[in-house]
Amino acid sequence: MATQLDNDPVLETPVLIIGSSMVGMTLSALLAKHGIADCLTIEKHSSTAIHPRAALFHPRTMQIYRELGLYEAMKAESYKHYDELAGLYAVETLAAQDFGTWMKDINEGLEDISPTPRMFLTQQMFEPLLREHATTHGARLQFSTELVDFQQDAEGVMATIRDIETGAEQRVRAKYMIACDGNRSFDSVTIYFRADLSRFVEGRYNGVIYVNNDEIRGFFRLDKTGREGFLVVNTAGKQGTEESRHPGKDITNERASEILRAAIGADVDFEITLLSPWRAVCDVAERFQVDRVLLAGDAAHTVTPHGGFGGNTGIQDAHNLAWKLALVLQGKAGLELISTYEAERWPVATKTVNQVFERYIVRTAPELQTEDLEMEEEIPEPWLELGYQYHSRALTTTSLPNGLVATDPSTSKAQAGTMARHALLWTTNSKADEGGNWESTKPRPIADFLGHGYVLLCGHKAVDWVRAGRSINRRSKSEGELLPELSVHRLSPAIAKKAFYEKYQMTPQGCVLIRPDGFVAWQDGAAKEHDAQGAWALQPEDKLRDVLESILCFTPAKSGFSGQESVKSKL
């Protein structure tokens, strides 16, 4: 058996990512986009997903892939196999009684709060697209490879990885290591199959179909032809028994056939193509970071597959973390910026886990609900998908916005700690000045400006803030300042919208600073900071530089911030 020799060369990489699932590959692609290429991602499996494990991609996740340039390809692939209009339904069996509808159209109302919709797409279809994008942009993906052990010190991580096929071991030195893979203990099961079920669903159901009867509690997801899909089995057998809670334990094709037949409710020929056991658990790790080692995705939090929150939450972990790693590795932020990942994502993950648990009990396992079972009150999906909020050193917040981890994105206003609210913008280039050539653009969603760096969006009368942003950029280039470049935009005066100023709580003289992940970092409503004589108390450039140095963790922590602990009581 091959082993690693002490004098063998050590492989250097900025970031070592464990697990090349959607989360791991997304993280590597985002790091490459932010200028950190040549990161190494290892995966113990021999390839990307080969079975049609389906995923519901949330609008926020689709915004992220829109930033990566994958949105149109994903949409085309999705609509090839799944209908654009889909809902959430409840039935006794496919062939029998209809209990009602959880959600008639999964995208109803989203056009007002997101430039991207929800959509279905299997990992088998999507992961090759993501893999090609990541490797094309400099990421290194190494399959059939596992982590053997690691040690960390003040400067980074030394890991040993092993080629599963040959047994050869390799030492890897990285500045940071991110674990994205989850545990694999089994309770429940997903049954993948082929069968002609079109006569049961055509004209009736298109989306996720929850099944609840004496034999099976779970849900179907079928392609648009009704001839291929899967059945997620949460519990099976007599309700309330211990055996019913572990349908994936020692599952056989014979038992899976019984469950599938009970869910269909009719004598139909079918072929089972795969049995995929999984763990029915909703849990979150106590910590997401220990020095140079961080957790994301399934390694940080696990949920049941209700609403697709597992993969989507992990992808949003990667989105939050990638730009922070990039700025720290490039010397454009203080080391403490990395710690804001846990401060921001842990509360959101915890809220999400609690909400998914409530949905699991109510929709598929009501027999598990007892008087002493503590559950949160369910909040709408858009609150979790587009309304989650942050508080950390990387923001100019003193607490969570409105004291909540999640809020209604359709009514709440943009402020430090919230996602940049969806709006159509008419802007000019950053060189426009009073009397200058405005050359107004066509209206574009604010998402078009985001995802690549810090954005300074100025009101149409905010000449001082435009000049401040441009001056900081010039000094960064000519004088070697460490601050990242700002993308400076100014709203067009003739068609600047009052609704935008109200939504962002600013005037035409003000500005808003938005982070690379699309969250509002700071806003100045009117740029009015004068002393008693009417002079500037603090020049706009100095103010903007102070804000940047603070949120990039170049300056001491703001008093009163206690990170993760400050939001636990809000969950």
XYZ file of C-alpha atoms in Angstrom:
571
model
C 0.000 0.000 0.000
C 1.410 3.368 -1.045
C 2.121 5.894 1.685
C 3.438 9.429 1.969
C 7.181 9.777 2.565
C 8.455 12.552 4.813
C 10.710 13.953 2.110
C 8.035 14.014 -0.609
C 7.148 17.510 -1.850
C 4.294 19.362 -0.152
C 1.494 20.607 -2.382
C 0.748 24.301 -1.763
C -2.764 25.717 -2.167
C -4.463 28.849 -0.820
C -7.572 26.961 0.309
C -8.201 23.226 0.713
C -11.884 22.325 0.300
C -13.141 18.948 1.514
C -16.120 17.685 -0.475
C -16.861 18.636 -4.080
C -20.636 18.577 -3.797
C -22.540 21.622 -5.017
C -21.291 23.551 -1.993
C -17.619 22.665 -2.397
C -17.550 23.307 -6.140
C -19.509 26.538 -5.719
C -16.991 27.736 -3.135
C -14.086 26.938 -5.461
C -15.815 28.732 -8.365
C -16.548 31.799 -6.229
C -12.981 31.940 -4.943
C -11.725 31.838 -8.516
C -14.110 34.648 -9.450
C -12.696 36.753 -6.614
C -9.134 36.167 -7.783
C -8.121 33.135 -5.678
C -7.560 30.432 -8.269
C -5.635 27.181 -7.838
C -7.594 26.174 -4.737
C -7.768 22.398 -4.272
C -11.102 20.650 -3.781
C -11.068 16.927 -2.992
C -13.951 14.473 -3.178
C -13.976 10.812 -2.133
C -16.431 9.850 -4.872
C -15.100 9.184 -8.368
C -17.148 11.865 -10.141
C -19.923 14.387 -9.793
C -23.463 13.113 -9.131
C -24.458 10.262 -11.469
C -27.987 9.744 -10.106
C -30.890 12.188 -10.584
C -30.875 13.652 -7.075
C -33.205 16.596 -7.528
C -32.799 20.007 -6.022
C -35.060 23.005 -5.654
C -32.885 26.054 -6.245
C -34.062 29.087 -4.290
C -34.150 32.596 -5.810
C -31.183 33.740 -3.699
C -29.160 30.740 -4.890
C -30.075 31.519 -8.495
C -28.828 35.083 -7.935
C -25.478 33.598 -6.902
C -25.259 31.430 -10.011
C -26.348 34.430 -12.068
C -23.235 36.195 -10.755
C -21.176 33.210 -11.925
C -22.733 33.318 -15.392
C -24.533 29.975 -15.039
C -28.114 31.197 -14.754
C -29.216 30.915 -18.399
C -27.712 27.434 -18.828
C -29.379 26.268 -15.613
C -32.734 27.715 -16.630
C -32.590 26.051 -20.039
C -31.707 22.687 -18.494
C -34.408 23.025 -15.842
C -37.216 23.899 -18.251
C -36.165 21.047 -20.511
C -37.071 18.533 -17.801
C -39.445 20.364 -15.436
C -42.339 22.722 -16.039
C -41.759 26.385 -15.295
C -44.950 26.562 -13.253
C -45.000 24.222 -10.275
C -46.615 23.976 -6.842
C -46.689 22.020 -3.573
C -49.575 19.571 -3.201
C -50.873 17.133 -0.575
C -52.506 13.800 -1.489
C -53.388 10.450 0.061
C -51.926 8.676 -2.967
C -51.283 9.761 -6.550
C -54.349 7.857 -7.689
C -56.671 8.841 -4.869
C -57.814 11.774 -2.768
C -56.431 15.278 -3.106
C -55.953 16.814 0.355
C -55.152 20.331 -0.774
C -52.393 22.666 -1.937
C -49.527 24.099 0.109
C -48.424 26.452 -2.674
C -50.079 26.686 -6.105
C -47.174 28.405 -7.859
C -43.710 28.328 -6.263
C -42.799 31.602 -8.001
C -45.942 33.607 -7.330
C -45.014 37.122 -6.163
C -41.262 36.624 -6.545
C -40.933 38.977 -9.507
C -41.351 41.935 -7.136
C -38.556 40.886 -4.760
C -36.055 38.911 -6.856
C -34.630 39.044 -10.397
C -34.426 35.245 -10.378
C -37.098 32.586 -9.710
C -37.090 29.253 -7.938
C -36.449 26.315 -10.226
C -35.997 22.553 -10.155
C -32.836 20.959 -11.496
C -31.211 17.633 -10.718
C -27.669 17.554 -9.398
C -26.875 15.078 -12.180
C -27.666 17.833 -14.689
C -26.195 20.750 -12.754
C -22.943 19.516 -11.221
C -21.197 18.954 -14.603
C -22.006 22.584 -15.523
C -20.573 23.788 -12.231
C -17.528 21.535 -12.509
C -16.687 22.820 -15.991
C -17.081 26.425 -14.869
C -14.897 25.962 -11.773
C -12.044 24.199 -13.590
C -12.160 26.602 -16.537
C -11.564 29.465 -14.113
C -8.616 27.867 -12.335
C -10.061 25.656 -9.595
C -8.510 22.202 -9.053
C -10.937 19.326 -8.427
C -9.516 15.976 -7.380
C -11.929 13.029 -7.203
C -11.438 9.603 -5.560
C -9.485 11.417 -2.842
C -10.067 11.516 0.905
C -8.732 13.465 3.858
C -6.574 11.278 6.138
C -5.648 13.783 8.842
C -4.624 17.387 9.393
C -2.956 19.722 11.838
C -3.190 23.476 11.989
C -0.949 26.225 13.303
C -1.042 30.010 13.365
C -0.191 30.265 9.653
C -2.336 27.553 8.115
C -3.199 23.859 7.851
C -1.044 20.836 6.973
C -3.255 18.014 5.696
C -2.629 14.512 4.400
C -4.865 13.332 1.565
C -5.046 9.861 -0.003
C -5.881 8.633 -3.493
C -8.548 6.007 -2.805
C -7.723 3.992 -5.928
C -3.933 3.801 -5.529
C -3.452 4.440 -1.816
C -0.850 7.130 -2.562
C -0.731 9.875 0.056
C 0.125 13.535 -0.412
C 0.776 16.339 2.039
C -1.039 19.598 1.352
C -0.298 22.978 2.885
C -3.134 25.521 2.840
C -3.856 28.858 4.449
C -7.396 27.684 5.254
C -9.310 24.403 5.096
C -13.071 24.304 4.521
C -15.024 21.109 5.235
C -18.249 20.869 3.208
C -19.066 17.152 3.342
C -21.678 15.809 5.745
C -22.176 12.658 7.766
C -23.739 9.586 6.247
C -25.763 7.789 8.906
C -29.052 6.477 7.503
C -32.661 6.653 8.731
C -34.806 7.578 5.751
C -34.602 6.686 2.069
C -35.196 8.151 -1.379
C -36.491 5.734 -4.018
C -35.556 6.641 -7.607
C -37.692 4.951 -10.232
C -39.107 4.869 -13.745
C -42.842 4.396 -14.319
C -45.596 5.853 -16.453
C -47.508 7.958 -13.922
C -48.604 10.596 -16.413
C -52.295 9.715 -16.148
C -52.244 10.496 -12.426
C -50.492 13.844 -12.580
C -51.295 15.347 -15.998
C -53.460 18.403 -15.513
C -53.500 17.921 -11.729
C -50.063 18.104 -10.162
C -46.864 19.756 -11.263
C -44.303 20.225 -8.542
C -43.784 18.548 -5.179
C -46.527 16.087 -4.208
C -46.725 15.243 -0.498
C -48.157 11.784 0.245
C -49.733 10.855 3.581
C -51.515 7.564 4.226
C -51.363 4.603 6.613
C -48.335 3.097 4.857
C -46.146 6.004 3.727
C -45.402 9.652 4.610
C -43.139 11.495 2.179
C -43.253 13.249 -1.191
C -42.939 12.675 -4.948
C -41.020 14.742 -7.464
C -41.598 13.769 -11.094
C -40.227 15.151 -14.336
C -42.578 16.905 -16.788
C -43.390 13.644 -18.618
C -44.525 11.870 -15.448
C -42.336 8.910 -16.355
C -39.309 9.390 -14.132
C -38.782 10.712 -10.630
C -38.263 9.834 -7.021
C -40.140 9.300 -3.774
C -38.676 10.668 -0.551
C -39.752 8.414 2.316
C -39.764 10.082 5.725
C -41.701 7.444 7.657
C -43.271 4.162 6.541
C -45.422 1.553 8.224
C -47.745 1.933 11.183
C -47.662 5.543 12.329
C -46.059 6.228 15.695
C -44.029 3.015 15.885
C -40.259 3.007 16.250
C -39.869 0.990 13.060
C -41.791 3.554 11.023
C -39.197 6.198 11.846
C -36.342 4.308 10.154
C -37.558 3.286 6.687
C -34.016 3.458 5.286
C -32.598 0.920 7.718
C -31.719 -2.309 5.900
C -33.937 -1.263 2.987
C -34.384 -3.825 0.205
C -35.858 -3.569 -3.290
C -38.801 -5.672 -2.155
C -39.629 -3.353 0.753
C -39.050 -0.280 -1.425
C -41.498 -1.697 -3.989
C -44.153 -2.066 -1.282
C -43.664 1.540 -0.175
C -43.702 2.893 -3.719
C -46.868 0.956 -4.596
C -48.580 2.308 -1.477
C -47.651 5.862 -2.432
C -48.897 5.491 -6.028
C -52.142 3.873 -4.920
C -52.592 1.790 -8.074
C -51.164 -1.303 -9.740
C -48.485 0.192 -11.976
C -45.370 -1.327 -13.490
C -42.218 0.422 -12.314
C -38.462 -0.015 -12.251
C -36.479 1.049 -9.183
C -33.180 2.518 -10.361
C -31.618 3.518 -7.042
C -32.173 3.367 -3.302
C -30.480 6.253 -1.517
C -30.676 6.150 2.303
C -30.099 9.416 4.181
C -30.242 10.806 7.674
C -33.491 12.393 8.830
C -32.086 14.994 11.182
C -32.240 18.740 11.695
C -29.129 19.936 13.490
C -26.490 22.655 13.442
C -22.876 22.561 14.613
C -21.976 24.520 17.725
C -19.169 26.303 15.881
C -18.457 27.004 12.214
C -14.803 27.930 12.736
C -11.824 26.883 14.792
C -8.915 29.091 13.741
C -7.921 28.087 10.176
C -10.547 25.341 9.772
C -14.125 26.217 8.840
C -17.345 24.280 8.246
C -19.891 24.897 5.490
C -22.821 23.033 3.968
C -23.691 19.636 5.432
C -20.624 19.745 7.667
C -22.110 22.794 9.413
C -25.836 22.035 9.359
C -28.116 19.197 8.289
C -31.831 19.268 7.496
C -34.452 17.015 5.979
C -35.180 17.646 2.264
C -38.247 19.816 2.813
C -38.099 22.898 0.651
C -34.546 22.256 -0.520
C -33.041 24.287 2.309
C -30.035 22.018 2.876
C -28.168 22.618 -0.366
C -29.335 26.213 -0.720
C -28.190 27.159 2.773
C -24.801 25.568 2.067
C -24.414 27.460 -1.217
C -25.164 30.682 0.644
C -22.496 29.715 3.202
C -20.022 29.536 0.328
C -21.176 32.882 -1.032
C -20.688 34.543 2.353
C -17.266 32.999 2.882
C -15.601 33.213 -0.548
C -15.140 36.981 -0.810
C -13.936 37.206 2.803
C -11.288 34.557 2.212
C -10.262 36.291 -0.992
C -9.803 39.734 0.585
C -7.853 38.335 3.540
C -5.592 36.245 1.299
C -5.013 39.293 -0.923
C -4.090 41.443 2.084
C -7.092 43.730 1.565
C -8.796 42.888 4.867
C -7.820 42.011 8.409
C -7.775 38.381 9.555
C -10.789 38.954 11.765
C -12.982 39.310 8.690
C -12.997 35.499 8.441
C -14.566 35.213 11.905
C -17.580 37.216 10.730
C -18.543 34.161 8.649
C -19.638 32.279 11.775
C -21.162 35.380 13.357
C -23.367 35.884 10.297
C -24.125 32.361 9.083
C -24.642 30.490 12.377
C -27.841 32.367 13.317
C -29.239 31.962 9.799
C -28.437 28.231 9.755
C -30.033 27.767 13.159
C -33.176 29.601 12.104
C -33.340 27.544 8.915
C -32.876 24.238 10.766
C -35.696 25.120 13.176
C -38.008 26.079 10.324
C -37.304 22.937 8.300
C -37.956 20.798 11.382
C -41.389 22.442 11.740
C -42.186 21.709 8.092
C -41.015 18.112 8.435
C -43.328 17.488 11.387
C -46.381 19.286 9.999
C -46.190 18.060 6.400
C -44.908 14.497 6.641
C -44.643 13.276 10.232
C -47.539 14.699 12.277
C -47.524 11.584 14.461
C -44.237 12.803 15.973
C -45.827 15.982 17.326
C -46.389 15.807 21.081
C -47.359 18.358 23.707
C -43.796 18.738 24.963
C -42.258 19.048 21.464
C -40.963 22.577 20.978
C -41.389 23.978 17.483
C -41.108 27.436 16.010
C -44.066 29.048 14.328
C -43.660 28.667 10.576
C -42.625 31.755 8.648
C -43.085 32.147 4.868
C -40.432 30.775 2.519
C -39.429 34.209 1.129
C -38.470 35.334 4.642
C -35.946 32.476 4.857
C -34.780 32.690 1.259
C -34.505 36.452 0.734
C -35.165 38.030 4.119
C -32.412 36.624 6.343
C -30.259 39.261 8.058
C -26.770 39.617 9.527
C -24.971 41.361 12.371
C -21.177 41.304 12.600
C -18.014 43.378 12.484
C -18.248 43.339 8.688
C -21.288 45.621 8.890
C -22.025 48.987 10.478
C -24.730 47.415 12.627
C -25.202 47.622 16.380
C -27.655 44.707 16.384
C -29.709 42.582 14.014
C -31.957 44.764 11.823
C -35.285 45.054 13.654
C -33.935 42.445 16.084
C -34.843 39.574 13.730
C -32.858 36.859 11.958
C -35.414 36.789 9.129
C -38.037 39.259 7.964
C -40.414 39.974 5.085
C -38.296 41.055 2.074
C -41.329 42.552 0.327
C -42.010 45.158 3.016
C -38.801 45.660 5.019
C -36.444 48.427 3.987
C -32.791 48.013 3.077
C -30.343 48.832 5.845
C -26.995 47.612 7.113
C -27.335 43.858 7.655
C -30.097 43.224 5.106
C -29.821 41.882 1.608
C -29.857 44.603 -1.034
C -33.539 44.837 -1.876
C -34.572 44.148 -5.446
C -35.079 47.284 -7.535
C -34.673 48.466 -11.116
C -32.040 51.194 -11.458
C -31.195 53.865 -13.987
C -27.586 54.871 -13.418
C -24.760 56.822 -14.977
C -21.101 56.005 -15.130
C -19.044 57.052 -12.096
C -17.281 59.844 -14.043
C -20.446 61.880 -14.414
C -20.262 65.159 -12.516
C -22.382 68.243 -12.268
C -22.947 69.371 -15.823
C -21.265 66.250 -17.174
C -22.461 63.700 -19.703
C -24.897 61.430 -17.878
C -25.511 58.874 -20.633
C -28.258 57.160 -18.664
C -28.419 53.399 -18.988
C -31.500 51.288 -19.526
C -33.108 50.108 -16.286
C -31.270 47.161 -14.760
C -31.942 45.123 -11.642
C -29.667 46.074 -8.770
C -28.378 42.479 -8.807
C -26.559 43.291 -12.072
C -24.222 45.608 -10.164
C -23.445 43.186 -7.348
C -21.325 40.122 -6.686
C -17.884 41.197 -7.847
C -16.727 43.674 -5.216
C -17.891 46.537 -3.029
C -20.443 48.797 -4.727
C -20.990 52.442 -3.802
C -24.397 53.449 -5.117
C -24.902 57.217 -4.932
C -28.023 59.356 -5.208
C -28.348 61.586 -8.238
C -27.246 64.658 -6.232
C -24.490 62.841 -4.249
C -21.534 64.415 -6.056
C -19.453 64.389 -2.846
C -19.836 60.620 -2.428
C -19.038 59.948 -6.092
C -15.842 61.955 -5.739
C -15.004 60.220 -2.437
C -15.315 56.767 -3.970
C -13.271 57.706 -7.019
C -10.572 59.297 -4.868
C -10.220 56.184 -2.701
C -9.847 54.085 -5.854
C -7.130 56.403 -7.199
C -5.192 56.327 -3.944
C -5.440 52.534 -3.779
C -3.837 52.282 -7.206
C -1.263 55.070 -6.979
C -0.313 55.063 -3.291
C -0.611 51.354 -2.544
C -3.499 51.548 -0.080
C -4.851 48.136 0.827
C -8.535 48.938 0.413
C -10.378 46.996 -2.304
C -11.570 48.873 -5.371
C -15.080 50.319 -5.245
C -17.522 50.117 -8.119
C -19.077 53.607 -8.054
C -22.494 54.272 -9.623
C -24.767 57.289 -9.563
C -28.512 57.294 -10.115
C -29.684 59.210 -13.155
C -31.373 62.502 -12.146
C -34.136 62.628 -14.715
C -35.616 59.260 -13.873
C -34.342 58.537 -10.367
C -37.162 56.806 -8.549
C -38.574 58.060 -5.258
C -39.503 54.465 -4.418
C -35.838 53.458 -4.493
C -34.822 56.233 -2.098
C -37.596 55.191 0.273
C -36.682 51.509 0.063
C -33.021 52.295 0.787
C -33.776 55.023 3.342
C -31.630 57.624 1.612
C -32.031 60.957 -0.167
C -30.655 62.052 -3.550
C -27.609 63.391 -1.640
C -26.926 60.067 0.099
C -25.288 56.754 -0.747
C -25.331 53.085 0.125
C -22.335 50.735 0.333
C -23.065 47.137 -0.659
C -20.728 44.206 0.017
C -19.510 41.652 -2.537
C -22.190 39.221 -1.303
C -24.990 41.719 -1.953
C -25.610 42.749 1.670
C -25.869 46.374 2.680
C -22.790 47.277 4.726
C -23.491 50.947 5.380
C -25.653 53.789 4.202
C -25.592 57.540 4.563
C -29.044 58.967 4.126
C -28.119 62.502 3.142
C -24.373 63.086 3.469
C -25.011 65.895 5.987
C -22.307 65.857 8.640
C -21.522 69.512 9.212
C -20.301 71.367 12.247
C -21.979 74.461 13.726
C -20.424 76.711 11.078
C -21.713 74.565 8.222
C -18.350 73.077 7.292
C -17.853 69.345 6.896
C -17.310 67.728 10.318
C -15.738 64.802 8.484
C -15.005 64.911 4.784
C -16.878 62.279 2.715
C -13.646 60.595 1.642
C -12.446 60.345 5.241
C -15.842 59.049 6.357
C -15.957 56.434 3.611
C -12.392 55.332 4.356
C -13.190 55.009 8.067
C -16.210 52.843 7.246
C -14.202 50.594 4.921
C -11.336 50.155 7.378
C -13.818 49.222 10.111
C -15.905 46.696 8.166
C -12.757 45.175 6.630
C -11.469 44.609 10.178
C -8.395 46.829 9.844
C -9.443 48.733 12.978
C -10.333 47.492 16.518
C -13.725 45.877 16.992
C -16.721 48.071 17.608
C -17.715 48.156 21.254
C -20.740 46.113 22.173
C -20.427 43.489 19.446
C -20.447 39.968 20.834
C -20.854 37.943 17.668
C -22.854 34.743 17.692
C -24.022 35.123 21.280
C -25.763 38.417 20.533
C -28.388 36.785 18.333
C -29.103 33.463 20.014
C -31.994 34.955 21.949
C -33.616 36.050 18.665
C -33.909 32.533 17.277
